[in-house]
Amino acid sequence: MSDTPRSHPRYQSLRLRDRIVAGVAEGITSPHGLIAHGRGEALDYLLGERTHRFATRAIRAAAATLLLAERPVLSVNGNAAALVPGELVRLGKRLGAPLEVNIFHASKARERAIRRHLLAHGADTVLMPTRRAQLDFLDSNRRFVHPQGIARADVVFVPLEDGDRCEALRKMGKVVVTVDLNPLSRTATTASITIVDNVARALPLLVAQVRELRRAALRRLRLLVARYDNAKVLEAAERRIRRARL
Amino acid sequence: MSDTPRSHPRYQSLRLRDRIVAGVAEGITSPHGLIAHGRGEALDYLLGERTHRFATRAIRAAAATLLLAERPVLSVNGNAAALVPGELVRLGKRLGAPLEVNIFHASKARERAIRRHLLAHGADTVLMPTRRAQLDFLDSNRRFVHPQGIARADVVFVPLEDGDRCEALRKMGKVVVTVDLNPLSRTATTASITIVDNVARALPLLVAQVRELRRAALRRLRLLVARYDNAKVLEAAERRIRRARL
C-alpha cells in the first residue's frame, strides 16, 4: 500500500490500484487482469469517477433480479476478488448464493489463491471449477464450472466478465448481471443487466439495495425487473462518456 | 505469446499486450506499468487505434527538434523497453543519442533488466541512474540521472512519462518530447511536443521521419519547430477522443 494521502484528488483510484497490485503479489490477479484494470481506470476517468443514474438504475434492477432468483450464483475472477472480496462475501450471504471461482487465464494455483482469499474474508461456500460440468458454446478455461453452482444457476452475477463467456451464459438461457465500465463491450451489450460503474463503488450499493429490497413485495420486485431497459441504460452511459470532460 | 491470428481485428493490440506481459516475466515492466498500459489501451481504442494527423504533425516536429539538439537523450522506462526496444535503439543510433534508463517505481534489479534488454536489442550505450546527478524539483526515484545523460541534455525524449518528472525537466529548461495517449494528462500538457499516439505505432514513424529529415537544411528544421503548436495538437486530439465512436 503506498502512502497516498486521503486528500489526494484521486485517492480512491490509487487505493484500488494498490489493492490490485497486491492481488498480483498474492497470486490472485493475473498480469492481464492488471491491464484490464488500467482500461477500466481510463473509462472511469471519463465517467468522472462517480456513480451515475444509469448505474443506480441498473443496480436496483440487479438487486431485484438477484432476490427473485431461485439459484443465484456469484462468479468471481481475480480482479473482483482483489478489489471487492468483502462485498462479494456480504452479497453472497444476503442472497444465500454461493461464490464460484472462474478465471480467464487458466491456473489452478490462482484459483486456489482466490478461494483462500474469499474464505479469509468470511465466505462460507466457495465453489471451484470442475471437469464434471461445462458450459456449452465455450472452449476456454472458463467453460469448467461447478455442477451445484453456475451449471444449474438461473441468475449469474459476473462482475468484470469477458464477452465470450457472457454470451455463452446467455445462450444457455441464464440471466446475467454484470459490472463493466465499457458500455459498448460485448459483455455489456449481451448481459441482461449491465452496471456501468467501478466495481468498488457499485458493489456496496448493490449490497445496500439488496438489503433494502429484501422485504419488498414480490409484485414490486417483478415490476422493477420488468420496467428495466438495459439498452437505454447503455445508451445513457455511452452519451456520458462521449461528452466527458477529459 | 498467445496464438492470436493475424486476421483478428485487434491483432496489434493483443500482440502488444503479450509483449508487455512478457516484460513483467523478464523483470522489465512493473505491475503499475501493466495498469498504465491498460489505460493506454482504452484511450487508443477511443482513438480508433490509428495514427491521426495531430500525431504525424507532432512526430515531424519531434524529429526536427531531436536532429537540432546538441545533446539529445532518450529516457527509457519499463513499458517503453518492453514495447519498442528495437525502435528506441534505432532512434538512438540515428541521432547519436544515448539511451538512459529511468523508472518510476524504484528497483535496481529492474533497471538492470531494462539495460540488458536494450543491449540485447543492439544498443551501444545505455546510461544508468546515478547518485552523482539529480534533477531539481523532484523527490521520487526518478530524480537520479546520469551526469553524461539526462543531467546535461538539452532535449529529452521520454515516451510514457509521468507528470511530475516532465514538469521537473521543463522547469530545468530542457525541451521534452513525449508520447502519451491522454492529451489532457499533465505530461501531455507540460511537454514541449506531445505525440498523442500508441508508442508502438509512433516510434517507427519517428525513426523514419528522422531518416527523411537528417539531410534537410538547418533553416527548414528550424521552421518546422517554430511553426509547431503543441496546444493545437492537444486540442485536436481531445476533440477526436470526445467524438469517438466507442
GROMACS .gro file of N, CA and C in nm, chain B residues 22-100:
model
  237
  268ALA      N    1   0.498  -1.022  -2.118
  268ALA     CA    2   0.630  -1.087  -2.121
  268ALA      C    3   0.732  -1.000  -2.049
  269GLY      N    4   0.717  -0.869  -2.062
  269GLY     CA    5   0.807  -0.775  -1.994
  269GLY      C    6   0.805  -0.792  -1.843
  270VAL      N    7   0.691  -0.824  -1.788
  270VAL     CA    8   0.682  -0.849  -1.644
  270VAL      C    9   0.760  -0.975  -1.609
  271ALA      N   10   0.740  -1.079  -1.689
  271ALA     CA   11   0.809  -1.205  -1.663
  271ALA      C   12   0.961  -1.187  -1.670
  272GLU      N   13   1.006  -1.097  -1.757
  272GLU     CA   14   1.151  -1.073  -1.771
  272GLU      C   15   1.202  -0.970  -1.670
  273GLY      N   16   1.114  -0.920  -1.585
  273GLY     CA   17   1.157  -0.824  -1.483
  273GLY      C   18   1.179  -0.683  -1.536
  274ILE      N   19   1.121  -0.653  -1.653
  274ILE     CA   20   1.139  -0.522  -1.716
  274ILE      C   21   1.025  -0.427  -1.679
  275THR      N   22   0.905  -0.481  -1.681
  275THR     CA   23   0.785  -0.399  -1.658
  275THR      C   24   0.735  -0.421  -1.516
  276SER      N   25   0.685  -0.313  -1.454
  276SER     CA   26   0.629  -0.325  -1.319
  276SER      C   27   0.479  -0.352  -1.328
  277PRO      N   28   0.419  -0.403  -1.221
  277PRO     CA   29   0.273  -0.420  -1.220
  277PRO      C   30   0.201  -0.288  -1.250
  278HIS      N   31   0.251  -0.178  -1.194
  278HIS     CA   32   0.189  -0.048  -1.223
  278HIS      C   33   0.201  -0.014  -1.372
  279GLY      N   34   0.308  -0.061  -1.434
  279GLY     CA   35   0.325  -0.039  -1.577
  279GLY      C   36   0.217  -0.110  -1.657
  280LEU      N   37   0.176  -0.228  -1.609
  280LEU     CA   38   0.069  -0.300  -1.679
  280LEU      C   39  -0.061  -0.222  -1.671
  281ILE      N   40  -0.089  -0.164  -1.555
  281ILE     CA   41  -0.212  -0.086  -1.539
  281ILE      C   42  -0.208   0.036  -1.631
  282ALA      N   43  -0.092   0.101  -1.636
  282ALA     CA   44  -0.077   0.216  -1.726
  282ALA      C   45  -0.100   0.174  -1.871
  283HIS      N   46  -0.051   0.057  -1.906
  283HIS     CA   47  -0.072   0.007  -2.042
  283HIS      C   48  -0.221  -0.011  -2.070
  284GLY      N   49  -0.292  -0.061  -1.971
  284GLY     CA   50  -0.437  -0.078  -1.986
  284GLY      C   51  -0.507   0.055  -2.008
  285ARG      N   52  -0.467   0.158  -1.933
  285ARG     CA   53  -0.526   0.290  -1.955
  285ARG      C   54  -0.502   0.335  -2.099
  286GLY      N   55  -0.380   0.310  -2.146
  286GLY     CA   56  -0.347   0.346  -2.284
  286GLY      C   57  -0.433   0.269  -2.383
  287GLU      N   58  -0.456   0.141  -2.357
  287GLU     CA   59  -0.539   0.061  -2.447
  287GLU      C   60  -0.678   0.122  -2.464
  288ALA      N   61  -0.736   0.164  -2.351
  288ALA     CA   62  -0.872   0.221  -2.357
  288ALA      C   63  -0.872   0.351  -2.437
  289LEU      N   64  -0.771   0.436  -2.415
  289LEU     CA   65  -0.765   0.563  -2.488
  289LEU      C   66  -0.736   0.539  -2.636
  290ASP      N   67  -0.651   0.440  -2.665
  290ASP     CA   68  -0.620   0.409  -2.804
  290ASP      C   69  -0.744   0.357  -2.876
  291TYR      N   70  -0.823   0.280  -2.804
  291TYR     CA   71  -0.949   0.229  -2.855
  291TYR      C   72  -1.038   0.346  -2.895
  292LEU      N   73  -1.042   0.450  -2.810
  292LEU     CA   74  -1.122   0.569  -2.840
  292LEU      C   75  -1.066   0.646  -2.959
  293LEU      N   76  -0.937   0.632  -2.983
  293LEU     CA   77  -0.873   0.698  -3.099
  293LEU      C   78  -0.887   0.614  -3.226
  294GLY      N   79  -0.953   0.500  -3.214
  294GLY     CA   80  -0.969   0.414  -3.330
  294GLY      C   81  -0.843   0.334  -3.362
  295GLU      N   82  -0.750   0.330  -3.267
  295GLU     CA   83  -0.626   0.255  -3.282
  295GLU      C   84  -0.553   0.288  -3.412
  296ARG      N   85  -0.550   0.418  -3.445
  296ARG     CA   86  -0.472   0.457  -3.562
  296ARG      C   87  -0.403   0.591  -3.536
  297THR      N   88  -0.302   0.618  -3.617
  297THR     CA   89  -0.224   0.741  -3.603
  297THR      C   90  -0.294   0.854  -3.676
  298HIS      N   91  -0.332   0.959  -3.602
  298HIS     CA   92  -0.404   1.070  -3.662
  298HIS      C   93  -0.308   1.179  -3.708
  299ARG      N   94  -0.365   1.279  -3.778
  299ARG     CA   95  -0.283   1.385  -3.832
  299ARG      C   96  -0.214   1.467  -3.722
  300PHE      N   97  -0.285   1.484  -3.608
  300PHE     CA   98  -0.221   1.559  -3.499
  300PHE      C   99  -0.097   1.485  -3.449
  301ALA      N  100  -0.096   1.354  -3.464
  301ALA     CA  101   0.022   1.277  -3.420
  301ALA      C  102   0.134   1.287  -3.522
  302THR      N  103   0.102   1.277  -3.650
  302THR     CA  104   0.209   1.285  -3.750
  302THR      C  105   0.273   1.425  -3.751
  303ARG      N  106   0.190   1.528  -3.724
  303ARG     CA  107   0.246   1.662  -3.714
  303ARG      C  108   0.346   1.670  -3.598
  304ALA      N  109   0.308   1.612  -3.485
  304ALA     CA  110   0.396   1.614  -3.367
  304ALA      C  111   0.523   1.532  -3.394
  305ILE      N  112   0.507   1.422  -3.466
  305ILE     CA  113   0.622   1.337  -3.497
  305ILE      C  114   0.723   1.413  -3.583
  306ARG      N  115   0.672   1.489  -3.679
  306ARG     CA  116   0.760   1.566  -3.767
  306ARG      C  117   0.837   1.672  -3.687
  307ALA      N  118   0.766   1.745  -3.601
  307ALA     CA  119   0.832   1.846  -3.518
  307ALA      C  120   0.931   1.780  -3.421
  308ALA      N  121   0.894   1.662  -3.372
  308ALA     CA  122   0.983   1.590  -3.279
  308ALA      C  123   1.112   1.550  -3.349
  309ALA      N  124   1.100   1.501  -3.473
  309ALA     CA  125   1.219   1.461  -3.549
  309ALA      C  126   1.310   1.581  -3.571
  310ALA      N  127   1.253   1.694  -3.609
  310ALA     CA  128   1.332   1.816  -3.633
  310ALA      C  129   1.400   1.859  -3.503
  311THR      N  130   1.325   1.859  -3.394
  311THR     CA  131   1.379   1.901  -3.263
  311THR      C  132   1.494   1.811  -3.220
  312LEU      N  133   1.478   1.682  -3.238
  312LEU     CA  134   1.583   1.588  -3.198
  312LEU      C  135   1.707   1.603  -3.286
  313LEU      N  136   1.686   1.630  -3.415
  313LEU     CA  137   1.800   1.649  -3.507
  313LEU      C  138   1.875   1.778  -3.476
  314LEU      N  139   1.802   1.880  -3.429
  314LEU     CA  140   1.864   2.009  -3.397
  314LEU      C  141   1.933   2.007  -3.260
  315ALA      N  142   1.898   1.908  -3.178
  315ALA     CA  143   1.950   1.905  -3.040
  315ALA      C  144   2.101   1.888  -3.039
  316GLU      N  145   2.166   1.948  -2.938
  316GLU     CA  146   2.311   1.928  -2.923
  316GLU      C  147   2.342   1.805  -2.841
  317ARG      N  148   2.264   1.784  -2.737
  317ARG     CA  149   2.287   1.666  -2.651
  317ARG      C  150   2.153   1.597  -2.623
  318PRO      N  151   2.095   1.534  -2.726
  318PRO     CA  152   1.967   1.465  -2.704
  318PRO      C  153   1.988   1.335  -2.627
  319VAL      N  154   1.893   1.300  -2.543
  319VAL     CA  155   1.896   1.174  -2.469
  319VAL      C  156   1.759   1.109  -2.477
  320LEU      N  157   1.756   0.976  -2.489
  320LEU     CA  158   1.630   0.903  -2.490
  320LEU      C  159   1.613   0.836  -2.354
  321SER      N  160   1.513   0.878  -2.279
  321SER     CA  161   1.487   0.822  -2.147
  321SER      C  162   1.393   0.702  -2.162
  322VAL      N  163   1.431   0.590  -2.104
  322VAL     CA  164   1.357   0.466  -2.128
  322VAL      C  165   1.305   0.409  -1.996
  323ASN      N  166   1.174   0.384  -1.989
  323ASN     CA  167   1.118   0.317  -1.871
  323ASN      C  168   1.081   0.171  -1.906
  324GLY      N  169   1.019   0.103  -1.812
  324GLY     CA  170   0.989  -0.039  -1.830
  324GLY      C  171   0.893  -0.068  -1.943
  325ASN      N  172   0.791   0.015  -1.958
  325ASN     CA  173   0.694  -0.010  -2.063
  325ASN      C  174   0.754   0.016  -2.202
  326ALA      N  175   0.828   0.127  -2.215
  326ALA     CA  176   0.889   0.159  -2.344
  326ALA      C  177   0.987   0.048  -2.384
  327ALA      N  178   1.066   0.001  -2.286
  327ALA     CA  179   1.163  -0.105  -2.315
  327ALA      C  180   1.094  -0.233  -2.360
  328ALA      N  181   0.982  -0.266  -2.296
  328ALA     CA  182   0.911  -0.390  -2.332
  328ALA      C  183   0.843  -0.378  -2.467
  329LEU      N  184   0.791  -0.259  -2.500
  329LEU     CA  185   0.709  -0.243  -2.620
  329LEU      C  186   0.789  -0.214  -2.745
  330VAL      N  187   0.890  -0.128  -2.735
  330VAL     CA  188   0.960  -0.082  -2.856
  330VAL      C  189   1.113  -0.077  -2.838
  331PRO      N  190   1.175  -0.186  -2.790
  331PRO     CA  191   1.320  -0.181  -2.764
  331PRO      C  192   1.401  -0.156  -2.892
  332GLY      N  193   1.366  -0.227  -2.999
  332GLY     CA  194   1.442  -0.214  -3.123
  332GLY      C  195   1.432  -0.074  -3.181
  333GLU      N  196   1.312  -0.015  -3.176
  333GLU     CA  197   1.291   0.119  -3.232
  333GLU      C  198   1.368   0.223  -3.151
  334LEU      N  199   1.373   0.206  -3.019
  334LEU     CA  200   1.448   0.301  -2.935
  334LEU      C  201   1.596   0.294  -2.968
  335VAL      N  202   1.646   0.173  -2.986
  335VAL     CA  203   1.788   0.156  -3.020
  335VAL      C  204   1.817   0.221  -3.155
  336ARG      N  205   1.729   0.196  -3.253
  336ARG     CA  206   1.750   0.255  -3.387
  336ARG      C  207   1.745   0.407  -3.380
  337LEU      N  208   1.650   0.461  -3.304
  337LEU     CA  209   1.639   0.605  -3.293
  337LEU      C  210   1.765   0.664  -3.230
  338GLY      N  211   1.814   0.599  -3.125
  338GLY     CA  212   1.936   0.645  -3.059
  338GLY      C  213   2.054   0.648  -3.155
  339LYS      N  214   2.066   0.542  -3.235
  339LYS     CA  215   2.178   0.534  -3.330
  339LYS      C  216   2.170   0.643  -3.435
  340ARG      N  217   2.052   0.663  -3.490
  340ARG     CA  218   2.036   0.765  -3.594
  340ARG      C  219   2.068   0.905  -3.542
  341LEU      N  220   2.036   0.927  -3.414
  341LEU     CA  221   2.057   1.060  -3.356
  341LEU      C  222   2.193   1.072  -3.288
  342GLY      N  223   2.264   0.961  -3.272
  342GLY     CA  224   2.385   0.963  -3.192
  342GLY      C  225   2.353   0.999  -3.047
  343ALA      N  226   2.239   0.954  -3.000
  343ALA     CA  227   2.193   0.989  -2.865
  343ALA      C  228   2.196   0.865  -2.776
  344PRO      N  229   2.243   0.880  -2.652
  344PRO     CA  230   2.241   0.764  -2.562
  344PRO      C  231   2.100   0.734  -2.513
  345LEU      N  232   2.078   0.607  -2.479
  345LEU     CA  233   1.957   0.569  -2.406
  345LEU      C  234   1.991   0.578  -2.258
  346GLU      N  235   1.895   0.623  -2.178
  346GLU     CA  236   1.917   0.626  -2.034
  346GLU      C  237   1.797   0.565  -1.962
   0.00000   0.00000   0.00000
